[in-house]
PDB file of C-alpha atoms in Angstrom:
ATOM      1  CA  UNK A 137       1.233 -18.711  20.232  1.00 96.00           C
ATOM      2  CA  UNK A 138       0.540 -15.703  18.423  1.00 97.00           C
ATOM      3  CA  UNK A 139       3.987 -14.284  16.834  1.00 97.00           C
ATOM      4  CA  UNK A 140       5.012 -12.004  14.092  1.00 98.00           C
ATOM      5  CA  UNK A 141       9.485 -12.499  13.758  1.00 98.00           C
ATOM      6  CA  UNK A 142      10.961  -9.973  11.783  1.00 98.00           C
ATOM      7  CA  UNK A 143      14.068 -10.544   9.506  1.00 98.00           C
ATOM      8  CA  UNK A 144      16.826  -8.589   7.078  1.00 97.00           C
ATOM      9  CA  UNK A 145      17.890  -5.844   8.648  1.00 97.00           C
ATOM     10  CA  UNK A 146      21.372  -4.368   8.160  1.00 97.00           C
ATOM     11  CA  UNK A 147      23.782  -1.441   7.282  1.00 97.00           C
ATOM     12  CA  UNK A 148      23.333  -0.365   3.819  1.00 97.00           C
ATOM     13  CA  UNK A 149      24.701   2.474   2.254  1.00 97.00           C
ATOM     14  CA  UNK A 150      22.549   5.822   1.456  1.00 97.00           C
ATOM     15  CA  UNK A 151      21.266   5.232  -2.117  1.00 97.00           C
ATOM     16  CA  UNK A 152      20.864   1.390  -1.223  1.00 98.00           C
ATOM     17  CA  UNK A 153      18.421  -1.112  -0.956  1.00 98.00           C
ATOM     18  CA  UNK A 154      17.070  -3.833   1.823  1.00 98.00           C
ATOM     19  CA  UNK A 155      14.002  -6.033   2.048  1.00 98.00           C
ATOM     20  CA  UNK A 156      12.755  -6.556   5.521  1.00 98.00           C
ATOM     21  CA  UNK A 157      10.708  -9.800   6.204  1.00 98.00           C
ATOM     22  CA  UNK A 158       8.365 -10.747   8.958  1.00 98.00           C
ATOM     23  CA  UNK A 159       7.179 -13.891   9.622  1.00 98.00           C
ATOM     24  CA  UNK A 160       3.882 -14.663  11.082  1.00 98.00           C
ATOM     25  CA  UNK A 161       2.359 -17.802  13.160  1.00 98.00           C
ATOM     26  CA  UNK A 162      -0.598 -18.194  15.518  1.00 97.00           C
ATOM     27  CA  UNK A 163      -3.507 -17.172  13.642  1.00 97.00           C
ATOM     28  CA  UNK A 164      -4.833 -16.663   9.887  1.00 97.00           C
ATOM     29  CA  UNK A 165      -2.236 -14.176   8.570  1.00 98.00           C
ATOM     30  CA  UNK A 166      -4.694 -13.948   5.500  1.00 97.00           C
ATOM     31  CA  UNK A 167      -7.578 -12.692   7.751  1.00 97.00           C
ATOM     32  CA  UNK A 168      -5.503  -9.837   8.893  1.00 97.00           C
ATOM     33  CA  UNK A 169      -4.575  -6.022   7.907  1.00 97.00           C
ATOM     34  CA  UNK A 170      -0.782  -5.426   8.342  1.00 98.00           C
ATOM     35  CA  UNK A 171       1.890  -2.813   9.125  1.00 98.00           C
ATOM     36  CA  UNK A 172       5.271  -1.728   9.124  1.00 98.00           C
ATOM     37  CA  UNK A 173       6.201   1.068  11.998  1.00 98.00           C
ATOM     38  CA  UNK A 174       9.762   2.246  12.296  1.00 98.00           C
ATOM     39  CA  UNK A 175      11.515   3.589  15.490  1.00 98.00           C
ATOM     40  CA  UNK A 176      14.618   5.516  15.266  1.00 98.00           C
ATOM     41  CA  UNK A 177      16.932   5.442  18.759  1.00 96.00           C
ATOM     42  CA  UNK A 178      15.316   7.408  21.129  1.00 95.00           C
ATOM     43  CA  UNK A 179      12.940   8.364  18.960  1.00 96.00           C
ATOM     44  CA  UNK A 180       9.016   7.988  19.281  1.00 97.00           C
ATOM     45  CA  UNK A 181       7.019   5.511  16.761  1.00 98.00           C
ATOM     46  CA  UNK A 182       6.636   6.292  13.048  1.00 98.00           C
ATOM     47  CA  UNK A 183       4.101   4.502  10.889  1.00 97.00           C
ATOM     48  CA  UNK A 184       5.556   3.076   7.911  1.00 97.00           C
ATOM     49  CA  UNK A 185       3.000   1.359   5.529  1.00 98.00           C
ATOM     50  CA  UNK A 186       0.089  -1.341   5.624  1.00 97.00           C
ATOM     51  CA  UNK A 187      -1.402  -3.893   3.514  1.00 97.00           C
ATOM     52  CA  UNK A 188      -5.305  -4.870   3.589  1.00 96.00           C
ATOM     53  CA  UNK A 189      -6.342  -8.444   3.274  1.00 97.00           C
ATOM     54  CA  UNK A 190      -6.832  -7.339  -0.512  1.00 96.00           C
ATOM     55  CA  UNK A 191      -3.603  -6.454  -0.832  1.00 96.00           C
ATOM     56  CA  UNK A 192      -4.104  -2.808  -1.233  1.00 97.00           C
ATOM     57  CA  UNK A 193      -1.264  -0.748   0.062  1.00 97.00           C
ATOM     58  CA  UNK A 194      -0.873   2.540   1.820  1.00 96.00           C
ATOM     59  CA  UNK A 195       2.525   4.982   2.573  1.00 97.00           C
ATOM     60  CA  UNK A 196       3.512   7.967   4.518  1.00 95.00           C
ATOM     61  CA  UNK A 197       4.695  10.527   2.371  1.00 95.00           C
ATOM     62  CA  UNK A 198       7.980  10.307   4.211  1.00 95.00           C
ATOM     63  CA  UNK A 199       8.686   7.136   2.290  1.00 97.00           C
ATOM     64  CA  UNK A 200       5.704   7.168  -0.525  1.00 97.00           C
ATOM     65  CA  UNK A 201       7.959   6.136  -3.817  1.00 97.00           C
ATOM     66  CA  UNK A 202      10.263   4.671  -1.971  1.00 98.00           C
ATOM     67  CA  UNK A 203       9.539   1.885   0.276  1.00 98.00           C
ATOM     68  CA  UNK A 204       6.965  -1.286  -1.068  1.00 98.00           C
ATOM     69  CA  UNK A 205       5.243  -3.043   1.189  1.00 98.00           C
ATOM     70  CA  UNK A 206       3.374  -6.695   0.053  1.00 98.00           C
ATOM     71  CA  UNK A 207       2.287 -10.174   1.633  1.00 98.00           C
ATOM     72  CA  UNK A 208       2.640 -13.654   0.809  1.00 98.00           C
ATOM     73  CA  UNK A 209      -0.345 -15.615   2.172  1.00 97.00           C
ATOM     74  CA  UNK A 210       0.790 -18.840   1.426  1.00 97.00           C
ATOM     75  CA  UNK A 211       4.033 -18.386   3.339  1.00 98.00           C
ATOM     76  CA  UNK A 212       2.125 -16.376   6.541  1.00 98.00           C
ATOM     77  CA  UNK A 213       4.570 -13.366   5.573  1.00 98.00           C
ATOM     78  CA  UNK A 214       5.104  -9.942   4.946  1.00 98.00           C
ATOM     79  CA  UNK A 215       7.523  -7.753   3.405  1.00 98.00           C
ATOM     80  CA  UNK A 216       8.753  -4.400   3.290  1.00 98.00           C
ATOM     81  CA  UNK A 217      10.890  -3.194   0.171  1.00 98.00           C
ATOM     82  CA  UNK A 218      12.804  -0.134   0.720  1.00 98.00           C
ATOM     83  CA  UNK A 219      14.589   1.673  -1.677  1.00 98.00           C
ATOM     84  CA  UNK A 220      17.044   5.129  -2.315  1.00 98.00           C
ATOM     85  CA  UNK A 221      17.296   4.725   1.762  1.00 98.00           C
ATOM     86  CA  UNK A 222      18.505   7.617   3.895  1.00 97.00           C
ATOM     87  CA  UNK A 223      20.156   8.009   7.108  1.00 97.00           C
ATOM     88  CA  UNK A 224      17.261   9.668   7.995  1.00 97.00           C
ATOM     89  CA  UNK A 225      15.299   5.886   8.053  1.00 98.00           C
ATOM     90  CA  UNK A 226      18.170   4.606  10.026  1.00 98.00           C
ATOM     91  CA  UNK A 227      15.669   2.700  12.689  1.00 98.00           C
ATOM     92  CA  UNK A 228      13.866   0.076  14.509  1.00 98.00           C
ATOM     93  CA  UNK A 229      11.610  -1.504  12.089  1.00 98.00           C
ATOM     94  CA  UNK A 230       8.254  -3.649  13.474  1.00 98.00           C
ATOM     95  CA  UNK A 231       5.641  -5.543  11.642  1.00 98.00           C
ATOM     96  CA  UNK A 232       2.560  -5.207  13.438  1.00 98.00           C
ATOM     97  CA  UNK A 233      -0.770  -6.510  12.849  1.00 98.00           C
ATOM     98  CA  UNK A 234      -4.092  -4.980  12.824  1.00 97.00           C
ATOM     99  CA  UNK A 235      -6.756  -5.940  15.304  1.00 94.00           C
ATOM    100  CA  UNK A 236     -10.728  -6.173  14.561  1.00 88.00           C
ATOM    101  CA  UNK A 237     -10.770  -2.396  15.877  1.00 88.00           C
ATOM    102  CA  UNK A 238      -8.122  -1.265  14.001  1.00 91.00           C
ATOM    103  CA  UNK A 239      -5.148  -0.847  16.806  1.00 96.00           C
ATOM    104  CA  UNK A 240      -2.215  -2.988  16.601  1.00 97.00           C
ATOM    105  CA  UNK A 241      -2.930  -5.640  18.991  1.00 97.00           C
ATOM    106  CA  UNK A 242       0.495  -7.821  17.688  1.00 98.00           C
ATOM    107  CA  UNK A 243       4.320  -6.893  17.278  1.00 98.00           C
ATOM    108  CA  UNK A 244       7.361  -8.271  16.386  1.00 98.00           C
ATOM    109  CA  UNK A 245      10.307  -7.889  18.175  1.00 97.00           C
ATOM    110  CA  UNK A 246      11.741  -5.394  15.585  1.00 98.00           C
ATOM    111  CA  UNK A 247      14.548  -5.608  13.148  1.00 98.00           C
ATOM    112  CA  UNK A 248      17.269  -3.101  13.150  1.00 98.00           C
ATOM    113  CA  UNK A 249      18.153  -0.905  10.152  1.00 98.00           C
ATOM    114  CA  UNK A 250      21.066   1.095   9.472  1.00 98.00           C
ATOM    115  CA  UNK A 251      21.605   3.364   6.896  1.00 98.00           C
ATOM    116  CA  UNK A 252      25.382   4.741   6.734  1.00 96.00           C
ATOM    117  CA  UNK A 253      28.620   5.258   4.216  1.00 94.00           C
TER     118      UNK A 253
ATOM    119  CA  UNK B 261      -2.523  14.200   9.040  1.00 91.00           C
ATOM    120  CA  UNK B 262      -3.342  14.099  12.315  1.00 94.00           C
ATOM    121  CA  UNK B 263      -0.892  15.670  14.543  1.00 96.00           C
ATOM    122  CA  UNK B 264      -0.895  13.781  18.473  1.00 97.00           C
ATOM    123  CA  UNK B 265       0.374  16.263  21.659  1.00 98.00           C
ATOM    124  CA  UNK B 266       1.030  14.199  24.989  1.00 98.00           C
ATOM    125  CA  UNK B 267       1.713  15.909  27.799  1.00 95.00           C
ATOM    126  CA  UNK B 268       3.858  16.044  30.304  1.00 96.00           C
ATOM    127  CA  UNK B 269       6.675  14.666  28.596  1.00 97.00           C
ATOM    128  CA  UNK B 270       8.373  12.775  31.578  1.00 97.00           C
ATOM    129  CA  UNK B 271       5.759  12.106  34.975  1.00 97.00           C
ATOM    130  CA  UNK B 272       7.787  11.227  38.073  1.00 97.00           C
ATOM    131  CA  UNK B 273       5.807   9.721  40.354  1.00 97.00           C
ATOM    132  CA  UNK B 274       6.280   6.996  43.116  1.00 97.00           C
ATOM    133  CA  UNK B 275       4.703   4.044  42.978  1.00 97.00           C
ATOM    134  CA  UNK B 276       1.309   3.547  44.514  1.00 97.00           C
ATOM    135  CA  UNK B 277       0.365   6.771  42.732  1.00 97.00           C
ATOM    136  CA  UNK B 278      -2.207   7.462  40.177  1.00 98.00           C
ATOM    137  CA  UNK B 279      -0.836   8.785  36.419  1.00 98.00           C
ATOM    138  CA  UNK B 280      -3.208  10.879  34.205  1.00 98.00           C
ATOM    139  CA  UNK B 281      -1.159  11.207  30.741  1.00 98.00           C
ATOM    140  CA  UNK B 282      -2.804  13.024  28.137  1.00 98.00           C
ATOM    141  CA  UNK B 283      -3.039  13.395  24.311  1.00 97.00           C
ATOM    142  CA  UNK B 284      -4.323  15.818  22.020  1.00 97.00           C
ATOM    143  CA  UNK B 285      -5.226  15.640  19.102  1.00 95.00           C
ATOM    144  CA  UNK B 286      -5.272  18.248  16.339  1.00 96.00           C
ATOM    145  CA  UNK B 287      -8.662  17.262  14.620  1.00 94.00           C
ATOM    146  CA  UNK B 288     -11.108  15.230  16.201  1.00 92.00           C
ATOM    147  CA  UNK B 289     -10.382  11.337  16.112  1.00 92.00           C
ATOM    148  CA  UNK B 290     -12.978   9.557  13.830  1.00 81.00           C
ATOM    149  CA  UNK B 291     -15.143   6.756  16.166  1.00 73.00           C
ATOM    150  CA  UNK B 292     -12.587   7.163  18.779  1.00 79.00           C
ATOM    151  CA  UNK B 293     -10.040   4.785  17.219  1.00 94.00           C
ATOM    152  CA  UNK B 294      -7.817   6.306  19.865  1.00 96.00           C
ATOM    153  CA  UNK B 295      -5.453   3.587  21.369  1.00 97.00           C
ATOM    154  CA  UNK B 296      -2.735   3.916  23.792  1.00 98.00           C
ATOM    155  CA  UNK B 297       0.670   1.601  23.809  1.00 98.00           C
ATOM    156  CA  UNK B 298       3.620   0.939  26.681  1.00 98.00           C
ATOM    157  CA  UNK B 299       6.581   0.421  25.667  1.00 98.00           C
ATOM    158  CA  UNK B 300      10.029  -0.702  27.727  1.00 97.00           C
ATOM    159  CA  UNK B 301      13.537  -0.602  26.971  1.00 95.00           C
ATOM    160  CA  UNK B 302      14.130  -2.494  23.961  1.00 95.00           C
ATOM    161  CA  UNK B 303      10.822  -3.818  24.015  1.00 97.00           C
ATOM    162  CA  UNK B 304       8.057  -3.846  21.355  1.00 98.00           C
ATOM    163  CA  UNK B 305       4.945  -1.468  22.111  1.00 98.00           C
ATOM    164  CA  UNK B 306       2.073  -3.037  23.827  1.00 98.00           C
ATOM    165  CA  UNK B 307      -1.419  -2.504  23.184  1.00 98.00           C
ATOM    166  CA  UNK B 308      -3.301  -1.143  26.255  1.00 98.00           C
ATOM    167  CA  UNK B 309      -6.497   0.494  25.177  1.00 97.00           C
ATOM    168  CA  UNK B 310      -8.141   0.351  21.901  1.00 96.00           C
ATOM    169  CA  UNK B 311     -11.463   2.127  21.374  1.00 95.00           C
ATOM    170  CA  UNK B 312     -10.056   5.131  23.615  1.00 95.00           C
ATOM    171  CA  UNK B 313     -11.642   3.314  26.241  1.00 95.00           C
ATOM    172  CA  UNK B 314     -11.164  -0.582  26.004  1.00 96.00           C
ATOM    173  CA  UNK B 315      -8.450  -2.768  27.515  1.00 97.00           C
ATOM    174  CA  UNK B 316      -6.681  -4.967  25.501  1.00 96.00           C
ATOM    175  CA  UNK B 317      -6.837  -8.840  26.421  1.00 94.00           C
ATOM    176  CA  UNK B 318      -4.839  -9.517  29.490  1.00 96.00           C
ATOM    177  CA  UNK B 319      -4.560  -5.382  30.625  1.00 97.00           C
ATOM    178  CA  UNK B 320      -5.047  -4.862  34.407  1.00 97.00           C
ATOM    179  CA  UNK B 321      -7.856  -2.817  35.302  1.00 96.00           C
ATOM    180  CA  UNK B 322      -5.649  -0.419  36.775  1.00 98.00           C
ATOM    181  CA  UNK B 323      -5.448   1.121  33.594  1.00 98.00           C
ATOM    182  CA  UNK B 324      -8.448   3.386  32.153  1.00 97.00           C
ATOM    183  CA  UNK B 325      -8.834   4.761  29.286  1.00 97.00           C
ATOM    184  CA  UNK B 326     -11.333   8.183  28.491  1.00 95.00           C
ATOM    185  CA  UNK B 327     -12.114  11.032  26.201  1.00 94.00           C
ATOM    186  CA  UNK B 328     -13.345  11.506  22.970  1.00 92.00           C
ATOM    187  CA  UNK B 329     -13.220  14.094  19.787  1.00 93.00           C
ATOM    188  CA  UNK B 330      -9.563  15.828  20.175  1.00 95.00           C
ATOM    189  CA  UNK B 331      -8.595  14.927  24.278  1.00 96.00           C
ATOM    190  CA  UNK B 332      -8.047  11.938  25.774  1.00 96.00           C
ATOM    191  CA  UNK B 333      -6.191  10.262  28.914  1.00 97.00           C
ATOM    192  CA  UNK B 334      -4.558   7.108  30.309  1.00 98.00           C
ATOM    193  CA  UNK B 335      -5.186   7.121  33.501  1.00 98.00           C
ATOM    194  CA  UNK B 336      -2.969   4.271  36.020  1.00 98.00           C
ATOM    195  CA  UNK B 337      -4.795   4.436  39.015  1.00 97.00           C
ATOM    196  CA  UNK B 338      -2.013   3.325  41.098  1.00 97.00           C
ATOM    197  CA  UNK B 339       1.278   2.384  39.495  1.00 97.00           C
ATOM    198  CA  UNK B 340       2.921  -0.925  40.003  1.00 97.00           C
ATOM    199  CA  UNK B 341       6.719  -0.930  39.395  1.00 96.00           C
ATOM    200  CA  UNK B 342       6.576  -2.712  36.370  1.00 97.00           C
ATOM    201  CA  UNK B 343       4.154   0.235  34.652  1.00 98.00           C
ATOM    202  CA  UNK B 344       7.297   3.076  34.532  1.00 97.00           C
ATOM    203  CA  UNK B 345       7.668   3.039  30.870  1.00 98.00           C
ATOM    204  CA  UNK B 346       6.838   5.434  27.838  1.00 98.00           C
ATOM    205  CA  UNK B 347       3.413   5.438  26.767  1.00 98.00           C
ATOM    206  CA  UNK B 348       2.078   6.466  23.009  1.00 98.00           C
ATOM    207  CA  UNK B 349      -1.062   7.176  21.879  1.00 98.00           C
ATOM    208  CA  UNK B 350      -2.179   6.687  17.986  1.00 97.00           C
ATOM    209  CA  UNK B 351      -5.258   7.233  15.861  1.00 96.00           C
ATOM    210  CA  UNK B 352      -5.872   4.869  13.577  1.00 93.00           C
ATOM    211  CA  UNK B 353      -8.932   6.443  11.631  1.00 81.00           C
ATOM    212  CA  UNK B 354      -7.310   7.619   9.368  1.00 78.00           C
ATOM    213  CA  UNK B 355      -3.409   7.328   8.006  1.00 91.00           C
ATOM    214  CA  UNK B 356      -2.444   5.971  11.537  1.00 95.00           C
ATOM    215  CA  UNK B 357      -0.407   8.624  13.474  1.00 97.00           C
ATOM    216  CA  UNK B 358       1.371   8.151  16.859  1.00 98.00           C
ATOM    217  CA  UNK B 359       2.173  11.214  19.686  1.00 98.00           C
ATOM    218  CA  UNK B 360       5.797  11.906  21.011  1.00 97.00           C
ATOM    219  CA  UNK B 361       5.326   9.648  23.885  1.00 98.00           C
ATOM    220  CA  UNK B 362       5.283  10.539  27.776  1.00 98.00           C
ATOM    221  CA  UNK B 363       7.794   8.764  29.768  1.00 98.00           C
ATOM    222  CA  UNK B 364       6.930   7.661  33.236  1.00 98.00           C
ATOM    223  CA  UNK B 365       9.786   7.413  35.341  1.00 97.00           C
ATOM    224  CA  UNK B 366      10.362   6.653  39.175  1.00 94.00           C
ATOM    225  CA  UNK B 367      10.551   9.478  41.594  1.00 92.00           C
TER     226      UNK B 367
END
């Protein structure tokens, strides 16, 4: 089955730091463009970051500077570094992966982050 | 960046009806990388149509997808009960961008 599993999220205070993880099976995770897309509560969806199969990487300017996004092949996973947080990036955060076509064909279930004193 | 409009924001309809849900775009979308994505209650999004037009593997043909350059619509020709949900569109031709979302909710 085809399954990306996010992990690490958490209240952190403002200023802080987290690293999300997400943890892919089902199909060659190396063969794949990925993404991070955040969802605050009630909120509509937010794109985050992605990483090509080259491992070149690409940011919003809403969290350019801040956030890092990279893949491990050899583990099938992918990670999202996010520094100085706000409580404006208090949110739902999904790994997604990039179909042939370039939609987002595969999501995790989301991982929950928190940003509060 | 490319700025997504849906409209309406909320569609009440009963089910058996048909749901046209649009989305504008505010430059025209490159190739029509135009997708559109459901998404329930604490739920992940699902992909529906990719290609403004395609269906995703395992999406009833109920759904249809059209339009091209800055309009497009999501058309459910008649809802089922399980399709009252929020619906997103995104471009992905360039630094991917999603709309506000139109919620379709029961009448």
């Amino acid at each position: 089955e085809v399954q990306l599993v996010e992990s690490g999220g958490g209240l952190v205070q403002p200023g802080g730091s987290l690293r999300l993880s997400c943890a892919a099976s089902g199909f060659t995770f190396s063969s794949y463009d990925m993404h991070w897309v955040r969802q605050a509560t009630g909120k509509g969806l937010e794109w985050v970051s992605a990483i090509g199969t080259a491992g070149d990487t690409y940011y919003p300017g809403s969290v350019k500077g801040r956030f890092t996004i990279s893949r491990e092949n050899a583990k099938n996973s992918l990670y999202l570094q996010m520094n100085s947080l706000r409580a404006g990036d208090t949110a739902v955060y999904y790994c997604a992966r990039e179909a042939t076509d370039g939609a987002f064909d595969i999501w995790g279930q989301g991982t929950m982050v928190t940003v509060s004193s | 960046e490319i700025v997504l409009t849906q409209s309406p924001g909320t569609l009440s309809l009963s089910p058996g009806e048909r749901a046209t849900l649009s989305c504008r775009a505010s430059q025209s979308v490159s190739s029509s990388y135009l997708a559109w994505y459901q998404q329930k209650p604490g739920q992940a999004p699902r992909l529906l149509i990719y290609g403004a037009s395609s269906r995703a593997t395992g999406i009833p043909d109920r759904f249809s997808g059209s339009g091209s350059g800055t309009d497009f619509t999501l058309t459910i020709s008649r809802l089922e009960p399980e399709d009252f949900a929020v619906y997103y569109c995104q471009q992905y031709g360039s630094s991917p961008t999603f709309g506000g979302g139109t919620k379709v909710e029961i009448k």
